[in-house]
Amino acid sequence: MNKNYYAILMAGGVGSRFWPVSTAEFPKQFHDMLGSGETLIQKTFSRLSKLIPVENILILTNESYNHLVLEQLPMVKQEQVLLEPAMRNTAPCILYASLKIQKQNPNAVIVVAPSDHWIENEDAFTKNLQQCFDFCTHENALMTLGIQPTFPNTGFGYIEYDKTDANPIKKVNQFREKPDYETAKSFLDSGNFLWNGGIFIWSVKTITEAFSEFQPKMNDLFLKGLESYNTSDETQFIEENYALAENISIDYAVMENAKNVYVLPATFDWNDLGTWGSLHEKLDKDENNNAVVNAKVLLENSSNNIVRSDANKLIIIDGLHDYIIVDKEGILLIYPKSKEQDIKSIVKKLEQN
């Protein structure tokens, strides 16, 4: 394995659209959402470790999830778990991790990956990632893996690449915000738009230079702690300074400003597992398109539902179509799939009450 390969695994999200299974105390990346016997973070870690030495995988997460990370990934040492004392989106944590890695290995090439995505063909993923690592080892490039769109999705950002570029790795023209349906349809018709899956690859030299250029204030803040990184003083510096960083995503902070951005259209099937509906797509289903996870169910005259239960009881459903049914520790959710984006606001209401 190449000792210059590193990964930053993002595992700090709450995943509130998967309530009541995913909660602030125990979010979706630490659940076996697919009923496969492995949690999402375990699957992602295993996928990355095919190419990256285990000791070079850093996990970025919230302080309150530290015990879950160490429990579910027993091969990981405490110093590989970077704890965010405040939620500040993706740019600050990526800069913090990158400076730590740079101090350890200035020749590092890094992949940044979410911990809660589903990838079908892991061999194709490894091959694509190797292509990106090879490119970024020799080029001053900020790279992303773009996902081939299968329908006009309005829930994802898009990457527009240069149509005239015949190379396998394409020059990016621009990042596009989540579109409305008609715009998304026009993106698909154009043929040079990919979904932004939030997987990034770059050398540590390129990404730290980009932060220095486009986010000088944030860069100065984290550079102040350089001497403390990878020492016993690091925790104190981060606890005192992390919350002072701007709350901003890596897309806004760096990618949308830079000119040296490239994309490799991915050859693997991908799903961000962002909602119950997207999970339903990836589960085995019966002849009426019902998906059942960890539940004993009798379904009559019902179709296109997703049913999950942690309770040891038989669930009988008749005449329900296009519903999410989740039974979890004192909460029973029966909710139309067409309104699944509203689950997030239900959680907010419950917190306020």
mmCIF file of N, CA, C and O in Angstrom, residues 106-175:
data_model
loop_
_atom_site.group_PDB
_atom_site.id
_atom_site.type_symbol
_atom_site.label_atom_id
_atom_site.label_comp_id
_atom_site.label_asym_id
_atom_site.label_seq_id
_atom_site.Cartn_x
_atom_site.Cartn_y
_atom_site.Cartn_z
ATOM 1 N N PRO A 106 4.340 15.705 3.882
ATOM 2 C CA PRO A 106 4.100 16.743 2.870
ATOM 3 C C PRO A 106 3.842 16.200 1.464
ATOM 4 O O PRO A 106 3.424 16.940 0.581
ATOM 5 N N ASN A 107 4.075 14.897 1.242
ATOM 6 C CA ASN A 107 3.819 14.284 -0.067
ATOM 7 C C ASN A 107 2.458 13.593 -0.144
ATOM 8 O O ASN A 107 2.167 12.881 -1.111
ATOM 9 N N ALA A 108 1.630 13.795 0.853
ATOM 10 C CA ALA A 108 0.349 13.077 0.939
ATOM 11 C C ALA A 108 -0.596 13.454 -0.197
ATOM 12 O O ALA A 108 -0.632 14.592 -0.650
ATOM 13 N N VAL A 109 -1.351 12.450 -0.648
ATOM 14 C CA VAL A 109 -2.491 12.652 -1.549
ATOM 15 C C VAL A 109 -3.721 12.163 -0.784
ATOM 16 O O VAL A 109 -3.694 11.091 -0.177
ATOM 17 N N ILE A 110 -4.788 12.970 -0.813
ATOM 18 C CA ILE A 110 -5.910 12.747 0.114
ATOM 19 C C ILE A 110 -7.220 12.560 -0.642
ATOM 20 O O ILE A 110 -7.493 13.266 -1.611
ATOM 21 N N VAL A 111 -8.047 11.632 -0.162
ATOM 22 C CA VAL A 111 -9.442 11.573 -0.586
ATOM 23 C C VAL A 111 -10.305 12.010 0.601
ATOM 24 O O VAL A 111 -10.047 11.615 1.746
ATOM 25 N N VAL A 112 -11.283 12.863 0.324
ATOM 26 C CA VAL A 112 -12.270 13.266 1.328
ATOM 27 C C VAL A 112 -13.573 12.583 0.948
ATOM 28 O O VAL A 112 -14.046 12.740 -0.183
ATOM 29 N N ALA A 113 -14.147 11.798 1.870
ATOM 30 C CA ALA A 113 -15.348 11.031 1.525
ATOM 31 C C ALA A 113 -16.367 11.049 2.654
ATOM 32 O O ALA A 113 -15.993 10.942 3.823
ATOM 33 N N PRO A 114 -17.660 11.166 2.314
ATOM 34 C CA PRO A 114 -18.700 11.029 3.332
ATOM 35 C C PRO A 114 -18.748 9.584 3.841
ATOM 36 O O PRO A 114 -18.440 8.646 3.095
ATOM 37 N N SER A 115 -19.151 9.408 5.094
ATOM 38 C CA SER A 115 -19.131 8.070 5.700
ATOM 39 C C SER A 115 -20.442 7.323 5.520
ATOM 40 O O SER A 115 -20.570 6.186 5.951
ATOM 41 N N ASP A 116 -21.443 7.960 4.884
ATOM 42 C CA ASP A 116 -22.787 7.383 4.913
ATOM 43 C C ASP A 116 -23.369 7.155 3.522
ATOM 44 O O ASP A 116 -24.586 7.080 3.357
ATOM 45 N N HIS A 117 -22.504 7.040 2.502
ATOM 46 C CA HIS A 117 -23.000 6.809 1.152
ATOM 47 C C HIS A 117 -22.933 5.324 0.789
ATOM 48 O O HIS A 117 -22.165 4.561 1.365
ATOM 49 N N TRP A 118 -23.751 4.945 -0.179
ATOM 50 C CA TRP A 118 -23.813 3.567 -0.653
ATOM 51 C C TRP A 118 -23.138 3.489 -2.017
ATOM 52 O O TRP A 118 -23.415 4.302 -2.897
ATOM 53 N N ILE A 119 -22.226 2.528 -2.166
ATOM 54 C CA ILE A 119 -21.542 2.318 -3.447
ATOM 55 C C ILE A 119 -21.647 0.846 -3.808
ATOM 56 O O ILE A 119 -21.281 -0.028 -3.016
ATOM 57 N N GLU A 120 -22.171 0.581 -5.006
ATOM 58 C CA GLU A 120 -22.479 -0.795 -5.424
ATOM 59 C C GLU A 120 -21.210 -1.565 -5.774
ATOM 60 O O GLU A 120 -20.879 -2.550 -5.139
ATOM 61 N N ASN A 121 -20.459 -1.087 -6.782
ATOM 62 C CA ASN A 121 -19.312 -1.838 -7.286
ATOM 63 C C ASN A 121 -18.033 -1.286 -6.648
ATOM 64 O O ASN A 121 -17.472 -0.301 -7.109
ATOM 65 N N GLU A 122 -17.582 -1.958 -5.602
ATOM 66 C CA GLU A 122 -16.443 -1.431 -4.837
ATOM 67 C C GLU A 122 -15.130 -1.532 -5.615
ATOM 68 O O GLU A 122 -14.238 -0.713 -5.436
ATOM 69 N N ASP A 123 -15.020 -2.523 -6.494
ATOM 70 C CA ASP A 123 -13.806 -2.639 -7.324
ATOM 71 C C ASP A 123 -13.704 -1.457 -8.284
ATOM 72 O O ASP A 123 -12.619 -0.915 -8.505
ATOM 73 N N ALA A 124 -14.846 -1.072 -8.862
ATOM 74 C CA ALA A 124 -14.858 0.091 -9.768
ATOM 75 C C ALA A 124 -14.510 1.364 -8.993
ATOM 76 O O ALA A 124 -13.778 2.224 -9.497
ATOM 77 N N PHE A 125 -15.009 1.471 -7.752
ATOM 78 C CA PHE A 125 -14.685 2.628 -6.912
ATOM 79 C C PHE A 125 -13.178 2.700 -6.667
ATOM 80 O O PHE A 125 -12.558 3.757 -6.809
ATOM 81 N N THR A 126 -12.576 1.561 -6.308
ATOM 82 C CA THR A 126 -11.133 1.514 -6.030
ATOM 83 C C THR A 126 -10.332 1.911 -7.270
ATOM 84 O O THR A 126 -9.358 2.662 -7.182
ATOM 85 N N LYS A 127 -10.774 1.425 -8.417
ATOM 86 C CA LYS A 127 -10.087 1.736 -9.680
ATOM 87 C C LYS A 127 -10.191 3.240 -9.995
ATOM 88 O O LYS A 127 -9.206 3.886 -10.371
ATOM 89 N N ASN A 128 -11.378 3.806 -9.832
ATOM 90 C CA ASN A 128 -11.584 5.249 -10.053
ATOM 91 C C ASN A 128 -10.733 6.076 -9.095
ATOM 92 O O ASN A 128 -10.118 7.071 -9.488
ATOM 93 N N LEU A 129 -10.701 5.652 -7.831
ATOM 94 C CA LEU A 129 -9.928 6.389 -6.826
ATOM 95 C C LEU A 129 -8.436 6.344 -7.153
ATOM 96 O O LEU A 129 -7.727 7.351 -7.035
ATOM 97 N N GLN A 130 -7.969 5.189 -7.621
ATOM 98 C CA GLN A 130 -6.554 5.064 -8.019
ATOM 99 C C GLN A 130 -6.230 6.014 -9.169
ATOM 100 O O GLN A 130 -5.175 6.668 -9.160
ATOM 101 N N GLN A 131 -7.147 6.130 -10.153
ATOM 102 C CA GLN A 131 -6.956 7.072 -11.272
ATOM 103 C C GLN A 131 -6.792 8.504 -10.741
ATOM 104 O O GLN A 131 -5.947 9.261 -11.215
ATOM 105 N N CYS A 132 -7.641 8.857 -9.784
ATOM 106 C CA CYS A 132 -7.604 10.215 -9.216
ATOM 107 C C CYS A 132 -6.307 10.448 -8.440
ATOM 108 O O CYS A 132 -5.691 11.508 -8.557
ATOM 109 N N PHE A 133 -5.905 9.454 -7.649
ATOM 110 C CA PHE A 133 -4.643 9.572 -6.897
ATOM 111 C C PHE A 133 -3.454 9.748 -7.851
ATOM 112 O O PHE A 133 -2.578 10.584 -7.620
ATOM 113 N N ASP A 134 -3.432 8.965 -8.931
ATOM 114 C CA ASP A 134 -2.340 9.055 -9.914
ATOM 115 C C ASP A 134 -2.292 10.467 -10.516
ATOM 116 O O ASP A 134 -1.220 11.060 -10.655
ATOM 117 N N PHE A 135 -3.462 10.986 -10.882
ATOM 118 C CA PHE A 135 -3.555 12.317 -11.506
ATOM 119 C C PHE A 135 -3.075 13.403 -10.535
ATOM 120 O O PHE A 135 -2.278 14.276 -10.906
ATOM 121 N N CYS A 136 -3.561 13.331 -9.288
ATOM 122 C CA CYS A 136 -3.251 14.383 -8.313
ATOM 123 C C CYS A 136 -1.819 14.298 -7.782
ATOM 124 O O CYS A 136 -1.287 15.274 -7.241
ATOM 125 N N THR A 137 -1.186 13.136 -7.943
ATOM 126 C CA THR A 137 0.224 12.992 -7.552
ATOM 127 C C THR A 137 1.101 13.831 -8.481
ATOM 128 O O THR A 137 2.122 14.385 -8.059
ATOM 129 N N HIS A 138 0.697 13.958 -9.748
ATOM 130 C CA HIS A 138 1.543 14.637 -10.739
ATOM 131 C C HIS A 138 1.023 16.003 -11.159
ATOM 132 O O HIS A 138 1.746 16.781 -11.768
ATOM 133 N N GLU A 139 -0.265 16.303 -10.881
ATOM 134 C CA GLU A 139 -0.862 17.554 -11.345
ATOM 135 C C GLU A 139 -1.295 18.430 -10.173
ATOM 136 O O GLU A 139 -1.674 17.919 -9.121
ATOM 137 N N ASN A 140 -1.268 19.731 -10.388
ATOM 138 C CA ASN A 140 -1.778 20.675 -9.388
ATOM 139 C C ASN A 140 -3.297 20.757 -9.590
ATOM 140 O O ASN A 140 -3.805 21.665 -10.235
ATOM 141 N N ALA A 141 -4.015 19.765 -9.049
ATOM 142 C CA ALA A 141 -5.443 19.624 -9.361
ATOM 143 C C ALA A 141 -6.280 19.420 -8.111
ATOM 144 O O ALA A 141 -5.892 18.691 -7.191
ATOM 145 N N LEU A 142 -7.443 20.076 -8.111
ATOM 146 C CA LEU A 142 -8.482 19.801 -7.127
ATOM 147 C C LEU A 142 -9.506 18.936 -7.852
ATOM 148 O O LEU A 142 -10.107 19.376 -8.825
ATOM 149 N N MET A 143 -9.657 17.693 -7.408
ATOM 150 C CA MET A 143 -10.470 16.742 -8.168
ATOM 151 C C MET A 143 -11.712 16.323 -7.413
ATOM 152 O O MET A 143 -11.744 16.331 -6.180
ATOM 153 N N THR A 144 -12.715 15.911 -8.172
ATOM 154 C CA THR A 144 -13.907 15.317 -7.576
ATOM 155 C C THR A 144 -14.338 14.141 -8.438
ATOM 156 O O THR A 144 -14.042 14.084 -9.632
ATOM 157 N N LEU A 145 -15.004 13.190 -7.811
ATOM 158 C CA LEU A 145 -15.606 12.080 -8.553
ATOM 159 C C LEU A 145 -17.046 12.480 -8.841
ATOM 160 O O LEU A 145 -17.829 12.681 -7.918
ATOM 161 N N GLY A 146 -17.397 12.620 -10.116
ATOM 162 C CA GLY A 146 -18.758 13.008 -10.485
ATOM 163 C C GLY A 146 -19.602 11.774 -10.745
ATOM 164 O O GLY A 146 -19.128 10.792 -11.303
ATOM 165 N N ILE A 147 -20.853 11.834 -10.316
ATOM 166 C CA ILE A 147 -21.747 10.681 -10.462
ATOM 167 C C ILE A 147 -22.616 10.852 -11.710
ATOM 168 O O ILE A 147 -23.235 11.899 -11.900
ATOM 169 N N GLN A 148 -22.676 9.809 -12.535
ATOM 170 C CA GLN A 148 -23.505 9.860 -13.747
ATOM 171 C C GLN A 148 -24.976 9.987 -13.337
ATOM 172 O O GLN A 148 -25.493 9.113 -12.653
ATOM 173 N N PRO A 149 -25.663 11.061 -13.747
ATOM 174 C CA PRO A 149 -27.061 11.218 -13.330
ATOM 175 C C PRO A 149 -27.984 10.226 -14.036
ATOM 176 O O PRO A 149 -27.812 9.966 -15.225
ATOM 177 N N THR A 150 -28.913 9.658 -13.285
ATOM 178 C CA THR A 150 -29.834 8.666 -13.857
ATOM 179 C C THR A 150 -31.229 9.247 -14.060
ATOM 180 O O THR A 150 -32.059 8.653 -14.731
ATOM 181 N N PHE A 151 -31.509 10.391 -13.427
ATOM 182 C CA PHE A 151 -32.795 11.078 -13.626
ATOM 183 C C PHE A 151 -32.597 12.536 -13.199
ATOM 184 O O PHE A 151 -31.605 12.865 -12.546
ATOM 185 N N PRO A 152 -33.529 13.450 -13.562
ATOM 186 C CA PRO A 152 -33.338 14.875 -13.235
ATOM 187 C C PRO A 152 -33.565 15.176 -11.755
ATOM 188 O O PRO A 152 -34.587 15.734 -11.357
ATOM 189 N N ASN A 153 -32.602 14.810 -10.925
ATOM 190 C CA ASN A 153 -32.715 14.982 -9.470
ATOM 191 C C ASN A 153 -32.554 16.453 -9.093
ATOM 192 O O ASN A 153 -31.587 17.102 -9.502
ATOM 193 N N THR A 154 -33.496 16.962 -8.298
ATOM 194 C CA THR A 154 -33.428 18.369 -7.861
ATOM 195 C C THR A 154 -32.794 18.495 -6.478
ATOM 196 O O THR A 154 -32.659 19.601 -5.956
ATOM 197 N N GLY A 155 -32.397 17.361 -5.889
ATOM 198 C CA GLY A 155 -31.832 17.385 -4.537
ATOM 199 C C GLY A 155 -30.316 17.421 -4.498
ATOM 200 O O GLY A 155 -29.724 17.508 -3.417
ATOM 201 N N PHE A 156 -29.657 17.346 -5.663
ATOM 202 C CA PHE A 156 -28.193 17.353 -5.714
ATOM 203 C C PHE A 156 -27.684 18.593 -6.432
ATOM 204 O O PHE A 156 -28.351 19.118 -7.324
ATOM 205 N N GLY A 157 -26.457 19.017 -6.083
ATOM 206 C CA GLY A 157 -25.741 19.974 -6.908
ATOM 207 C C GLY A 157 -25.169 19.241 -8.119
ATOM 208 O O GLY A 157 -25.052 18.007 -8.115
ATOM 209 N N TYR A 158 -24.816 19.984 -9.163
ATOM 210 C CA TYR A 158 -24.298 19.389 -10.393
ATOM 211 C C TYR A 158 -22.921 19.960 -10.723
ATOM 212 O O TYR A 158 -22.585 21.071 -10.309
ATOM 213 N N ILE A 159 -22.148 19.185 -11.468
ATOM 214 C CA ILE A 159 -20.829 19.604 -11.949
ATOM 215 C C ILE A 159 -20.896 19.667 -13.471
ATOM 216 O O ILE A 159 -21.219 18.669 -14.116
ATOM 217 N N GLU A 160 -20.599 20.833 -14.030
ATOM 218 C CA GLU A 160 -20.596 20.985 -15.485
ATOM 219 C C GLU A 160 -19.149 20.915 -15.969
ATOM 220 O O GLU A 160 -18.304 21.699 -15.530
ATOM 221 N N TYR A 161 -18.864 19.952 -16.865
ATOM 222 C CA TYR A 161 -17.492 19.846 -17.366
ATOM 223 C C TYR A 161 -17.415 20.265 -18.836
ATOM 224 O O TYR A 161 -18.428 20.408 -19.524
ATOM 225 N N ASP A 162 -16.206 20.437 -19.289
ATOM 226 C CA ASP A 162 -15.951 20.903 -20.656
ATOM 227 C C ASP A 162 -16.313 19.797 -21.662
ATOM 228 O O ASP A 162 -15.702 18.727 -21.659
ATOM 229 N N LYS A 163 -17.306 20.066 -22.490
ATOM 230 C CA LYS A 163 -17.791 19.093 -23.487
ATOM 231 C C LYS A 163 -16.712 18.673 -24.475
ATOM 232 O O LYS A 163 -16.712 17.567 -24.996
ATOM 233 N N THR A 164 -15.789 19.585 -24.750
ATOM 234 C CA THR A 164 -14.774 19.325 -25.780
ATOM 235 C C THR A 164 -13.596 18.503 -25.242
ATOM 236 O O THR A 164 -12.728 18.094 -26.003
ATOM 237 N N ASP A 165 -13.562 18.272 -23.934
ATOM 238 C CA ASP A 165 -12.442 17.556 -23.309
ATOM 239 C C ASP A 165 -12.597 16.054 -23.542
ATOM 240 O O ASP A 165 -13.501 15.420 -23.000
ATOM 241 N N ALA A 166 -11.711 15.479 -24.348
ATOM 242 C CA ALA A 166 -11.809 14.046 -24.684
ATOM 243 C C ALA A 166 -11.082 13.157 -23.680
ATOM 244 O O ALA A 166 -11.160 11.926 -23.752
ATOM 245 N N ASN A 167 -10.359 13.747 -22.723
ATOM 246 C CA ASN A 167 -9.634 12.966 -21.723
ATOM 247 C C ASN A 167 -10.615 12.295 -20.757
ATOM 248 O O ASN A 167 -11.717 12.797 -20.541
ATOM 249 N N PRO A 168 -10.186 11.162 -20.137
ATOM 250 C CA PRO A 168 -11.069 10.522 -19.155
ATOM 251 C C PRO A 168 -11.348 11.448 -17.955
ATOM 252 O O PRO A 168 -12.446 11.452 -17.415
ATOM 253 N N ILE A 169 -10.335 12.219 -17.568
ATOM 254 C CA ILE A 169 -10.505 13.206 -16.485
ATOM 255 C C ILE A 169 -10.777 14.560 -17.130
ATOM 256 O O ILE A 169 -9.999 15.039 -17.951
ATOM 257 N N LYS A 170 -11.919 15.157 -16.802
ATOM 258 C CA LYS A 170 -12.401 16.365 -17.493
ATOM 259 C C LYS A 170 -12.136 17.635 -16.688
ATOM 260 O O LYS A 170 -12.205 17.625 -15.460
ATOM 261 N N LYS A 171 -11.896 18.722 -17.402
ATOM 262 C CA LYS A 171 -11.783 20.043 -16.775
ATOM 263 C C LYS A 171 -13.188 20.511 -16.413
ATOM 264 O O LYS A 171 -14.114 20.434 -17.225
ATOM 265 N N VAL A 172 -13.354 20.991 -15.189
ATOM 266 C CA VAL A 172 -14.667 21.460 -14.726
ATOM 267 C C VAL A 172 -14.878 22.917 -15.152
ATOM 268 O O VAL A 172 -14.009 23.769 -14.947
ATOM 269 N N ASN A 173 -16.024 23.193 -15.759
ATOM 270 C CA ASN A 173 -16.397 24.578 -16.084
ATOM 271 C C ASN A 173 -16.932 25.298 -14.856
ATOM 272 O O ASN A 173 -16.504 26.391 -14.528
ATOM 273 N N GLN A 174 -17.919 24.658 -14.202
ATOM 274 C CA GLN A 174 -18.480 25.267 -12.995
ATOM 275 C C GLN A 174 -19.319 24.278 -12.204
ATOM 276 O O GLN A 174 -19.774 23.265 -12.705
ATOM 277 N N PHE A 175 -19.483 24.603 -10.914
ATOM 278 C CA PHE A 175 -20.405 23.880 -10.045
ATOM 279 C C PHE A 175 -21.757 24.586 -10.130
ATOM 280 O O PHE A 175 -21.815 25.816 -10.154
#
